[in-house]
PDB file of C-alpha atoms in Angstrom:
ATOM      1  CA  PHE A   1      52.747  -9.624  63.023  1.00 34.00           C
ATOM      2  CA  GLU A   2      52.116 -13.208  63.459  1.00 46.00           C
ATOM      3  CA  GLY A   3      56.221 -14.625  62.193  1.00 50.00           C
ATOM      4  CA  SER A   4      56.439 -16.868  59.442  1.00 57.00           C
ATOM      5  CA  GLU A   5      57.347 -20.653  59.311  1.00 57.00           C
ATOM      6  CA  THR A   6      60.257 -22.142  57.560  1.00 58.00           C
ATOM      7  CA  HIS A   7      61.423 -25.588  56.673  1.00 56.00           C
ATOM      8  CA  TYR A   8      64.977 -26.468  56.260  1.00 57.00           C
ATOM      9  CA  PHE A   9      65.812 -30.117  54.964  1.00 58.00           C
ATOM     10  CA  LEU A  10      69.545 -31.027  56.257  1.00 55.00           C
ATOM     11  CA  GLY A  11      70.502 -34.276  54.377  1.00 56.00           C
ATOM     12  CA  GLU A  12      68.450 -36.846  53.399  1.00 54.00           C
ATOM     13  CA  ARG A  13      66.857 -37.549  56.989  1.00 52.00           C
ATOM     14  CA  TYR A  14      66.969 -34.595  59.007  1.00 54.00           C
ATOM     15  CA  ARG A  15      64.205 -31.537  58.845  1.00 58.00           C
ATOM     16  CA  LEU A  16      64.664 -28.196  60.753  1.00 59.00           C
ATOM     17  CA  ARG A  17      61.611 -26.349  61.577  1.00 61.00           C
ATOM     18  CA  ILE A  18      62.415 -22.334  62.382  1.00 61.00           C
ATOM     19  CA  ILE A  19      59.259 -20.394  63.531  1.00 61.00           C
ATOM     20  CA  GLU A  20      60.144 -16.728  63.117  1.00 60.00           C
ATOM     21  CA  LYS A  21      58.894 -13.783  65.552  1.00 60.00           C
ATOM     22  CA  THR A  22      60.471 -10.864  64.447  1.00 57.00           C
ATOM     23  CA  VAL A  23      60.902  -8.804  61.484  1.00 58.00           C
ATOM     24  CA  VAL A  24      64.742  -8.126  62.245  1.00 60.00           C
ATOM     25  CA  PRO A  25      66.208  -9.046  59.065  1.00 65.00           C
ATOM     26  CA  HIS A  26      68.722 -12.276  59.514  1.00 69.00           C
ATOM     27  CA  THR A  27      70.323 -15.036  57.524  1.00 74.00           C
ATOM     28  CA  VAL A  28      69.822 -18.411  57.821  1.00 73.00           C
ATOM     29  CA  GLU A  29      72.327 -20.908  56.686  1.00 75.00           C
ATOM     30  CA  VAL A  30      74.244 -24.385  56.995  1.00 74.00           C
ATOM     31  CA  LYS A  31      77.587 -24.565  56.617  1.00 79.00           C
ATOM     32  CA  GLY A  32      79.266 -27.934  57.136  1.00 79.00           C
ATOM     33  CA  GLY A  33      76.258 -29.550  58.572  1.00 71.00           C
ATOM     34  CA  VAL A  34      76.383 -26.130  61.249  1.00 73.00           C
ATOM     35  CA  LEU A  35      73.345 -23.818  61.733  1.00 73.00           C
ATOM     36  CA  PHE A  36      73.856 -20.120  61.562  1.00 74.00           C
ATOM     37  CA  VAL A  37      71.191 -17.810  62.478  1.00 73.00           C
ATOM     38  CA  THR A  38      72.473 -14.364  61.966  1.00 73.00           C
ATOM     39  CA  GLU A  39      71.226 -10.864  62.845  1.00 69.00           C
ATOM     40  CA  THR A  40      72.250  -9.015  59.484  1.00 70.00           C
ATOM     41  CA  GLU A  41      72.794  -4.992  59.235  1.00 65.00           C
ATOM     42  CA  LYS A  42      69.780  -3.440  60.146  1.00 59.00           C
ATOM     43  CA  GLN A  43      68.303  -1.276  57.468  1.00 59.00           C
ATOM     44  CA  GLY A  44      64.737   0.411  56.628  1.00 59.00           C
ATOM     45  CA  LYS A  45      62.821   2.603  58.977  1.00 59.00           C
ATOM     46  CA  TRP A  46      63.376   2.504  62.853  1.00 51.00           C
ATOM     47  CA  THR A  47      59.782   1.577  63.171  1.00 52.00           C
ATOM     48  CA  ASP A  48      60.782  -2.113  61.769  1.00 53.00           C
ATOM     49  CA  TYR A  49      62.474  -3.256  64.437  1.00 51.00           C
ATOM     50  CA  VAL A  50      60.249  -1.848  67.362  1.00 51.00           C
ATOM     51  CA  ASN A  51      58.155  -4.462  68.870  1.00 48.00           C
ATOM     52  CA  LEU A  52      54.446  -3.596  70.169  1.00 48.00           C
ATOM     53  CA  ASP A  53      52.986  -6.384  70.781  1.00 47.00           C
ATOM     54  CA  ILE A  54      52.789  -7.076  74.253  1.00 47.00           C
ATOM     55  CA  GLY A  55      54.118 -10.059  75.553  1.00 50.00           C
ATOM     56  CA  LYS A  56      54.951 -11.328  72.744  1.00 49.00           C
ATOM     57  CA  GLN A  57      59.003 -11.121  72.324  1.00 53.00           C
ATOM     58  CA  PRO A  58      60.656 -11.120  68.830  1.00 53.00           C
ATOM     59  CA  GLY A  59      62.830 -14.069  68.073  1.00 63.00           C
ATOM     60  CA  VAL A  60      63.450 -17.434  66.562  1.00 68.00           C
ATOM     61  CA  THR A  61      62.625 -20.523  67.697  1.00 71.00           C
ATOM     62  CA  ILE A  62      64.648 -23.443  66.174  1.00 75.00           C
ATOM     63  CA  LEU A  63      62.786 -27.071  66.485  1.00 72.00           C
ATOM     64  CA  LEU A  64      65.044 -30.250  66.249  1.00 75.00           C
ATOM     65  CA  PRO A  65      64.230 -33.428  65.680  1.00 76.00           C
ATOM     66  CA  GLU A  66      64.296 -35.524  69.270  1.00 80.00           C
ATOM     67  CA  LYS A  67      67.610 -37.199  68.819  1.00 82.00           C
ATOM     68  CA  GLU A  68      70.920 -37.295  70.290  1.00 87.00           C
ATOM     69  CA  TYR A  69      73.041 -34.906  68.476  1.00 87.00           C
ATOM     70  CA  LYS A  70      77.173 -34.903  69.111  1.00 90.00           C
ATOM     71  CA  ALA A  71      77.435 -30.728  70.014  1.00 90.00           C
ATOM     72  CA  LEU A  72      75.632 -28.120  70.803  1.00 90.00           C
ATOM     73  CA  ARG A  73      76.741 -24.730  70.751  1.00 89.00           C
ATOM     74  CA  ALA A  74      74.657 -21.367  71.252  1.00 89.00           C
ATOM     75  CA  GLU A  75      75.474 -17.694  71.243  1.00 87.00           C
ATOM     76  CA  SER A  76      73.370 -14.937  72.115  1.00 85.00           C
ATOM     77  CA  GLN A  77      74.347 -11.332  72.207  1.00 83.00           C
ATOM     78  CA  SER A  78      70.924 -10.428  73.684  1.00 81.00           C
ATOM     79  CA  GLY A  79      67.957 -13.151  74.011  1.00 82.00           C
ATOM     80  CA  ASP A  80      66.874 -15.861  75.770  1.00 87.00           C
ATOM     81  CA  VAL A  81      68.126 -19.559  75.280  1.00 89.00           C
ATOM     82  CA  HIS A  82      66.076 -22.504  76.109  1.00 90.00           C
ATOM     83  CA  VAL A  83      66.670 -26.415  75.195  1.00 91.00           C
ATOM     84  CA  MET A  84      64.388 -28.910  76.095  1.00 87.00           C
ATOM     85  CA  ASN A  85      64.816 -31.943  77.735  1.00 88.00           C
ATOM     86  CA  ALA A  86      64.194 -34.083  74.762  1.00 85.00           C
ATOM     87  CA  LEU A  87      67.287 -33.526  73.255  1.00 90.00           C
ATOM     88  CA  ARG A  88      70.426 -35.653  74.049  1.00 94.00           C
ATOM     89  CA  PHE A  89      74.011 -34.346  73.406  1.00 94.00           C
ATOM     90  CA  ASP A  90      77.481 -35.031  73.463  1.00 96.00           C
ATOM     91  CA  SER A  91      78.653 -31.712  74.898  1.00 96.00           C
ATOM     92  CA  ALA A  92      77.199 -28.440  75.256  1.00 96.00           C
ATOM     93  CA  SER A  93      78.037 -24.606  75.707  1.00 96.00           C
ATOM     94  CA  VAL A  94      75.350 -21.871  75.976  1.00 95.00           C
ATOM     95  CA  ILE A  95      76.845 -18.791  76.091  1.00 95.00           C
ATOM     96  CA  CYS A  96      74.929 -15.143  76.355  1.00 92.00           C
ATOM     97  CA  GLN A  97      75.623 -11.668  76.900  1.00 92.00           C
ATOM     98  CA  SER A  98      72.439 -10.790  78.049  1.00 91.00           C
ATOM     99  CA  GLY A  99      69.475 -13.303  78.524  1.00 90.00           C
ATOM    100  CA  ASP A 100      68.111 -16.153  80.467  1.00 94.00           C
ATOM    101  CA  ILE A 101      69.180 -19.900  79.864  1.00 95.00           C
ATOM    102  CA  ARG A 102      66.834 -22.834  80.558  1.00 95.00           C
ATOM    103  CA  PHE A 103      68.833 -25.694  79.969  1.00 96.00           C
ATOM    104  CA  ALA A 104      66.660 -29.819  80.199  1.00 95.00           C
ATOM    105  CA  ALA A 105      68.742 -31.872  77.795  1.00 95.00           C
ATOM    106  CA  ASP A 106      71.024 -34.759  78.589  1.00 96.00           C
ATOM    107  CA  VAL A 107      74.596 -34.047  78.125  1.00 97.00           C
ATOM    108  CA  SER A 108      76.741 -37.179  78.384  1.00 97.00           C
ATOM    109  CA  ASP A 109      80.230 -35.229  78.531  1.00 97.00           C
ATOM    110  CA  THR A 110      80.805 -31.583  79.254  1.00 97.00           C
ATOM    111  CA  LEU A 111      78.134 -28.922  79.752  1.00 98.00           C
ATOM    112  CA  ILE A 112      79.101 -24.897  79.505  1.00 98.00           C
ATOM    113  CA  LEU A 113      76.514 -22.623  80.426  1.00 98.00           C
ATOM    114  CA  LYS A 114      77.370 -19.034  80.651  1.00 97.00           C
ATOM    115  CA  THR A 115      75.515 -15.308  81.064  1.00 96.00           C
ATOM    116  CA  GLN A 116      76.985 -11.980  81.848  1.00 94.00           C
ATOM    117  CA  SER A 117      73.749 -10.881  82.626  1.00 94.00           C
ATOM    118  CA  GLY A 118      70.637 -13.160  83.016  1.00 94.00           C
ATOM    119  CA  GLU A 119      69.922 -16.137  85.599  1.00 96.00           C
ATOM    120  CA  ILE A 120      70.614 -19.825  84.498  1.00 97.00           C
ATOM    121  CA  GLU A 121      68.079 -23.083  85.471  1.00 97.00           C
ATOM    122  CA  MET A 122      69.733 -26.319  84.654  1.00 97.00           C
ATOM    123  CA  ASP A 123      66.901 -29.282  84.910  1.00 96.00           C
ATOM    124  CA  SER A 124      68.819 -31.989  83.201  1.00 93.00           C
ATOM    125  CA  ARG A 125      68.443 -35.969  84.007  1.00 93.00           C
ATOM    126  CA  SER A 126      71.856 -36.497  83.478  1.00 95.00           C
ATOM    127  CA  CYS A 127      75.181 -34.794  82.603  1.00 97.00           C
ATOM    128  CA  GLY A 128      78.577 -35.616  82.933  1.00 97.00           C
ATOM    129  CA  GLU A 129      80.492 -32.410  84.189  1.00 97.00           C
ATOM    130  CA  ALA A 130      78.932 -29.167  84.209  1.00 98.00           C
ATOM    131  CA  ARG A 131      80.309 -25.530  84.690  1.00 98.00           C
ATOM    132  CA  ILE A 132      77.713 -22.968  85.385  1.00 98.00           C
ATOM    133  CA  GLU A 133      78.559 -19.060  85.375  1.00 96.00           C
ATOM    134  CA  SER A 134      76.435 -16.240  85.736  1.00 94.00           C
ATOM    135  CA  ARG A 135      78.173 -12.617  86.364  1.00 93.00           C
ATOM    136  CA  SER A 136      74.825 -10.917  87.377  1.00 93.00           C
ATOM    137  CA  GLY A 137      71.744 -13.173  87.645  1.00 93.00           C
ATOM    138  CA  ASP A 138      70.963 -16.384  89.731  1.00 96.00           C
ATOM    139  CA  ALA A 139      71.880 -19.817  89.157  1.00 96.00           C
ATOM    140  CA  GLU A 140      69.676 -23.114  89.895  1.00 97.00           C
ATOM    141  CA  VAL A 141      70.468 -26.594  89.170  1.00 97.00           C
ATOM    142  CA  LYS A 142      67.776 -29.548  90.283  1.00 97.00           C
ATOM    143  CA  ASN A 143      66.901 -32.735  89.512  1.00 97.00           C
ATOM    144  CA  THR A 144      70.210 -33.790  87.882  1.00 96.00           C
ATOM    145  CA  ALA A 145      72.579 -36.488  88.328  1.00 96.00           C
ATOM    146  CA  LEU A 146      76.161 -35.794  86.945  1.00 97.00           C
ATOM    147  CA  SER A 147      78.715 -38.584  86.618  1.00 97.00           C
ATOM    148  CA  GLY A 148      82.033 -35.783  86.718  1.00 97.00           C
ATOM    149  CA  SER A 149      82.152 -32.617  88.957  1.00 97.00           C
ATOM    150  CA  LEU A 150      79.678 -29.803  89.013  1.00 97.00           C
ATOM    151  CA  SER A 151      81.193 -25.852  89.256  1.00 97.00           C
ATOM    152  CA  VAL A 152      78.487 -23.311  89.755  1.00 97.00           C
ATOM    153  CA  THR A 153      79.852 -19.683  90.012  1.00 95.00           C
ATOM    154  CA  SER A 154      78.337 -16.123  90.772  1.00 93.00           C
ATOM    155  CA  GLN A 155      79.462 -12.981  91.046  1.00 93.00           C
ATOM    156  CA  SER A 156      76.028 -11.288  92.116  1.00 93.00           C
ATOM    157  CA  GLY A 157      73.225 -13.771  92.298  1.00 93.00           C
ATOM    158  CA  GLU A 158      71.636 -16.460  94.705  1.00 95.00           C
ATOM    159  CA  ILE A 159      72.619 -20.395  94.070  1.00 96.00           C
ATOM    160  CA  ASP A 160      69.869 -23.096  94.665  1.00 97.00           C
ATOM    161  CA  MET A 161      70.347 -26.713  94.223  1.00 96.00           C
ATOM    162  CA  GLU A 162      67.585 -29.322  94.682  1.00 97.00           C
ATOM    163  CA  ASN A 163      67.377 -32.921  93.749  1.00 97.00           C
ATOM    164  CA  VAL A 164      71.759 -32.580  92.434  1.00 97.00           C
ATOM    165  CA  THR A 165      73.836 -36.048  93.131  1.00 95.00           C
ATOM    166  CA  SER A 166      77.582 -35.558  91.619  1.00 95.00           C
ATOM    167  CA  GLN A 167      80.083 -38.485  91.283  1.00 95.00           C
ATOM    168  CA  ARG A 168      83.327 -36.257  91.844  1.00 95.00           C
ATOM    169  CA  SER A 169      82.406 -32.526  93.435  1.00 95.00           C
ATOM    170  CA  MET A 170      80.273 -29.580  93.735  1.00 96.00           C
ATOM    171  CA  THR A 171      82.045 -26.351  93.918  1.00 96.00           C
ATOM    172  CA  LEU A 172      79.578 -23.602  94.824  1.00 96.00           C
ATOM    173  CA  LYS A 173      80.914 -19.839  94.926  1.00 95.00           C
ATOM    174  CA  THR A 174      78.840 -16.343  94.815  1.00 92.00           C
ATOM    175  CA  GLN A 175      80.388 -12.760  96.097  1.00 92.00           C
ATOM    176  CA  SER A 176      76.846 -11.026  96.450  1.00 90.00           C
ATOM    177  CA  GLY A 177      74.188 -13.630  97.368  1.00 89.00           C
ATOM    178  CA  GLU A 178      72.983 -16.770  98.977  1.00 93.00           C
ATOM    179  CA  ILE A 179      74.114 -20.586  98.463  1.00 91.00           C
TER     180      ILE A 179
END
């Protein structure tokens, strides 16, 4: 199964391209200028939901035009979320129950990255303030200049920092792991 590609037009100026690599039934709709991709109730044979392609993960890739957006809010129950560096947001929030977060976009105000079980990597050039939380997984922040404060917490995981500056404060806490 190679997947399918769907194009959506949001108003006159914005086009959204979604590459689907899964047979899991879902809906894609825009309500009030907000894109919703939602898994629908599972129906059909159990074999419709088994991924036998080694190295290929089922999923949905959303490609947005490179520009500045007011806000990003991404939530995933079980899956990775990657936000590339060509995008810019006033504020952003990425929350995963089980999955890794890779965030490289610039955020002028507040960034929140949270996962229950997964690793978090932040590699933004600039950010206002950031709050990063991982219950079980490592957190890494690199190559980022913050105009506000940075808070990184992990209950069970390492915290790595490289080439990070903050105009205010940095708070790093882990219960079981190295900093």
